[in-house]
Short mmCIF file of C-alpha atoms in Angstrom, two decimals:
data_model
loop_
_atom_site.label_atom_id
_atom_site.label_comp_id
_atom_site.label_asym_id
_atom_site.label_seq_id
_atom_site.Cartn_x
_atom_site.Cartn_y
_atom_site.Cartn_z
CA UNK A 1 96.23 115.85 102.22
CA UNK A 2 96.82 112.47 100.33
CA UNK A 3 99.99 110.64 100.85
CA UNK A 4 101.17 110.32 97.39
CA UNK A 5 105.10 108.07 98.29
CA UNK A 6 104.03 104.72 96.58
CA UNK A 7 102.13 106.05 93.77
CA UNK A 8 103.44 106.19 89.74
CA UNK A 9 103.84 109.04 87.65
CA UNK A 10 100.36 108.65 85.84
CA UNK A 11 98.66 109.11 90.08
CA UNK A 12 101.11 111.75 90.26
CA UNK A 13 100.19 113.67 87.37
CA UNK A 14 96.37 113.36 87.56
CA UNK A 15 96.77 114.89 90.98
CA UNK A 16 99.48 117.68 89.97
CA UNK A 17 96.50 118.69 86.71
CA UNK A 18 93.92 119.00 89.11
CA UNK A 19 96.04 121.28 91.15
CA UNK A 20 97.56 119.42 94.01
CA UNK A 21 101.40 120.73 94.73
CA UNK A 22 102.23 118.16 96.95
CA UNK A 23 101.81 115.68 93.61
CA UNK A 24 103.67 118.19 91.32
CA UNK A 25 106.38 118.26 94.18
CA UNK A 26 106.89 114.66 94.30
CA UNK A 27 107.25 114.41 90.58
CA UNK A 28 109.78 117.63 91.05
CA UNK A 29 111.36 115.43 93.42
CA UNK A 30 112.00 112.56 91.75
CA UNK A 31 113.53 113.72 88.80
CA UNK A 32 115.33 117.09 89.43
CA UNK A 33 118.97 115.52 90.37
CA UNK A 34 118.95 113.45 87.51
CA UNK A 35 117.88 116.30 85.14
CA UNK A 36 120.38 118.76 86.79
CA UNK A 37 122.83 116.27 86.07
CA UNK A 38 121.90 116.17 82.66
CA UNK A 39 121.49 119.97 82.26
CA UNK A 40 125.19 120.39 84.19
CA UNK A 41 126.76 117.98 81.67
CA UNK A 42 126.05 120.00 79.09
CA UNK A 43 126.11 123.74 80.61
CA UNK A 44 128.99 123.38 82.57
CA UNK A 45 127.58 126.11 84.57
CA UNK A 46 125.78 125.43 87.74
CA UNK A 47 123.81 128.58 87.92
CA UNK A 48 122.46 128.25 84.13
CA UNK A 49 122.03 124.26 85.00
CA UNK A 50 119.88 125.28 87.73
CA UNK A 51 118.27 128.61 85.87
CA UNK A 52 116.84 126.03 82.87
CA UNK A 53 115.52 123.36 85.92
CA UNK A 54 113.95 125.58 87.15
CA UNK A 55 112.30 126.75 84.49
CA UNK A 56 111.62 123.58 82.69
CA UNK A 57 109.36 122.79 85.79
CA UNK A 58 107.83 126.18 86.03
CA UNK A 59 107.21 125.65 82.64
CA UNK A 60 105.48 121.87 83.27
CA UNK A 61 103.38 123.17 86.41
CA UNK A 62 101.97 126.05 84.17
CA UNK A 63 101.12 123.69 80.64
CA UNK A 64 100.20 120.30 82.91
CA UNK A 65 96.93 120.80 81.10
CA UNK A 66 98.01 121.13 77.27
CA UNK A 67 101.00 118.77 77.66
CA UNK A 68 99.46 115.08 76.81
CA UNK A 69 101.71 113.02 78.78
CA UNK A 70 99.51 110.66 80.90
CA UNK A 71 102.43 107.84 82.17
CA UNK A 72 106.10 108.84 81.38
CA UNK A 73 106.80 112.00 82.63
CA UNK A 74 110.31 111.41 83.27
CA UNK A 75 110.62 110.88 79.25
CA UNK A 76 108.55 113.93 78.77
CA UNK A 77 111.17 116.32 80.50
CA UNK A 78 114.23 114.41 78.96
CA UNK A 79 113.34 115.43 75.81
CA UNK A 80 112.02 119.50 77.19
CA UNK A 81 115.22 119.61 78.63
CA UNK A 82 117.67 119.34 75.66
CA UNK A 83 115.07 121.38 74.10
CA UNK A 84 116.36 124.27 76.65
CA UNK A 85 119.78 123.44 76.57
CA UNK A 86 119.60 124.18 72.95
CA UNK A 87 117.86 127.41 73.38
CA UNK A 88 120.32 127.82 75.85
CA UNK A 89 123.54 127.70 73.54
CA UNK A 90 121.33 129.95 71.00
CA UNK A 91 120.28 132.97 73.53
CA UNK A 92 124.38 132.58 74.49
CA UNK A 93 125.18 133.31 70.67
CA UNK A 94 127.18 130.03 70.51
CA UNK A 95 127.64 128.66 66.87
CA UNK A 96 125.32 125.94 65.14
CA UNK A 97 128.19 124.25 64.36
CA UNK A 98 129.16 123.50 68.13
CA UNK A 99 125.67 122.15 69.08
CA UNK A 100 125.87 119.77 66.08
CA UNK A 101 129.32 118.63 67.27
CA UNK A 102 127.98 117.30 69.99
CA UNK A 103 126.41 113.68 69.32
CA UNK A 104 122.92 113.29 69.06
CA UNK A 105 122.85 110.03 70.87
CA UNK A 106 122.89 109.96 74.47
CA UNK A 107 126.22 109.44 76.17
CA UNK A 108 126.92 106.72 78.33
CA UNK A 109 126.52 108.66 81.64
CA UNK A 110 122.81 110.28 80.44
CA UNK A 111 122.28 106.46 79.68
CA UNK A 112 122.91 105.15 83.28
CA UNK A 113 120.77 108.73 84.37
CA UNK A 114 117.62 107.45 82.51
CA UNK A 115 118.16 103.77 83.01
CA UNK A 116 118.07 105.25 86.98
CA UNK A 117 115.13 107.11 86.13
CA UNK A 118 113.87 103.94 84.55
CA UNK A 119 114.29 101.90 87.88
CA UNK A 120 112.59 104.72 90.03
CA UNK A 121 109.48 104.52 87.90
CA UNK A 122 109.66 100.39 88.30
CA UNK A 123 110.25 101.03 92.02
CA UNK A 124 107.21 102.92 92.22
CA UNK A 125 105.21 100.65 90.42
CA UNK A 126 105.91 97.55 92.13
CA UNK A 127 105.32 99.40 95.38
CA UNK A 128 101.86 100.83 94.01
CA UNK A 129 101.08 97.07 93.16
CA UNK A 130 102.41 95.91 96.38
CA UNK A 131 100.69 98.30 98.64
CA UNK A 132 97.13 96.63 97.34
CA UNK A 133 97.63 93.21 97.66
CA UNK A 134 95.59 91.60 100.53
CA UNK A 135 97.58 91.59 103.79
CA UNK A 136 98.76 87.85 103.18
CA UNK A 137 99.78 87.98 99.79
CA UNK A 138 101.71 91.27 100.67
CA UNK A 139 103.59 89.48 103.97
CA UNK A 140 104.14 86.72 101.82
CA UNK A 141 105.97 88.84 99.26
CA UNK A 142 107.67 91.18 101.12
CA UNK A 143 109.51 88.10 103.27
CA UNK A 144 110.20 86.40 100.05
CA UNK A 145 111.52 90.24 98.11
CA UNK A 146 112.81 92.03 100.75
CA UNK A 147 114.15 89.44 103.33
CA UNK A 148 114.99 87.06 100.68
CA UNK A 149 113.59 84.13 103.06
CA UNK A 150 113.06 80.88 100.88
CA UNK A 151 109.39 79.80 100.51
CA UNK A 152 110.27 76.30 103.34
CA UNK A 153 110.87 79.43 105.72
CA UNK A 154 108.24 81.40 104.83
CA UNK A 155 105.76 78.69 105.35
CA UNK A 156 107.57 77.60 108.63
CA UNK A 157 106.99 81.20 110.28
CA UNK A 158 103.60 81.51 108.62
CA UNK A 159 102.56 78.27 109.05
CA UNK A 160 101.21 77.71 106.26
CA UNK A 161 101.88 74.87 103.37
CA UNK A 162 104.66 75.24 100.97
CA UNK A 163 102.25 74.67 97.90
CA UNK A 164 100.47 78.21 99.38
CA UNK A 165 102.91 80.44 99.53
CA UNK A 166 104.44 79.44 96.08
CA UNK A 167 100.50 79.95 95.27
CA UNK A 168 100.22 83.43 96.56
CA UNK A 169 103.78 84.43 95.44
CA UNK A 170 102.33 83.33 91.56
CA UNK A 171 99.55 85.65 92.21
CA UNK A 172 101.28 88.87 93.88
CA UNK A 173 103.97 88.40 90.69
CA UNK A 174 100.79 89.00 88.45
CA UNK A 175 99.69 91.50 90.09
CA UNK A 176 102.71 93.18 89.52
CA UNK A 177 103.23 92.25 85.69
CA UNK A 178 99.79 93.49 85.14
CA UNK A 179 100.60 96.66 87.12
CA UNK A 180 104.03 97.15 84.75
CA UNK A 181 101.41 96.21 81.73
CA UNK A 182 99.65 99.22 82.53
CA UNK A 183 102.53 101.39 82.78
CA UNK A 184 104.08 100.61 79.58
CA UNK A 185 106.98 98.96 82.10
CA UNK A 186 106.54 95.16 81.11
CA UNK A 187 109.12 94.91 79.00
CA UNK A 188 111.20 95.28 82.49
CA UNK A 189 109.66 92.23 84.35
CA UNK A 190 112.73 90.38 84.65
CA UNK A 191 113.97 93.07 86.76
CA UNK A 192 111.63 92.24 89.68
#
């Protein structure tokens, strides 16, 4: 079974169309809280929160094939879910007008739930681009990233020349833009 933890939503979504539940699962994973959250804003009811989750991805699993979504599928279910919520109020007999009280635009707390849906798909990405780097580019930037040691460190415990790991850091910062480039993410390079 292939280990799917580092790979973006377009990987995941192949996979999940050619049948693989362990793909679907991870994409199931990484967006239910935030789409419960969503759902429970505007249901106020956990049960029917849950109820139109669930079938918003039982829904997903059983279209994957007509649904032409290749690399935002967090975007994809935003939008499906306020499409249930509104069925929702109309199977519940609420009033049109109530639905159109509410605004249109997101509020600020779905805002900070995509902009952290947002960051989970630029996590995911970087990792992806990360994971196939050759071994010293990777070291290089992962003591750099993650343990925030200064290039004059890095080459110390390396021992290699400053000039070279500035060099390789260049490069595995490509790699990466061109890795956002091709997940419509780019515009979020400063974020890295």
């Amino acid at each position: 079974m292939p280990s799917y933890s580092e790979h973006t939503d377009p990987i995941l979504i192949a996979a999940a169309r050619q049948g693989d539940e362990q793909a679907f699962r991870l994409i199931y994973e990484k967006y239910h809280d935030d789409l419960f959250q969503m759902a429970f804003k505007r249901t106020r009811s956990k049960d029917d929160s849950s109820d139109i989750i669930q079938e918003l991805f039982i829904a997903l699993w059983n279209n994957l094939d007509n649904i032409h979504v290749t690399d935002n599928i967090g975007a994809y279910l935003y939008v499906a879910l306020r499409h249930r919520i509104f069925n929702y109020y109309e199977k519940q007999s609420v009033r049109l007008h109530h639905i159109l009280q509410q605004p249109l635009e997101p509020v600020s707390s779905e805002d900070l739930i995509l902009a952290g849906i947002r960051a989970k798909e630029i996590q995911a990405c970087v990792a992806a681009a990360v994971l196939v780097m050759p071994e010293k580019m990777k070291t290089i930037y992962r003591l750099a990233k993650e343990q925030q040691l200064t290039m004059q460190e890095i080459a110390t415990q390396l021992e290699l020349s400053p000039q070279t790991i500035k060099n390789q850091l260049y490069l595995a910062m490509e790699r990466i833009r061109e890795q956002l480039r091709r997940n419509d993410l780019a515009r979020f390079i400063f974020l890295i």
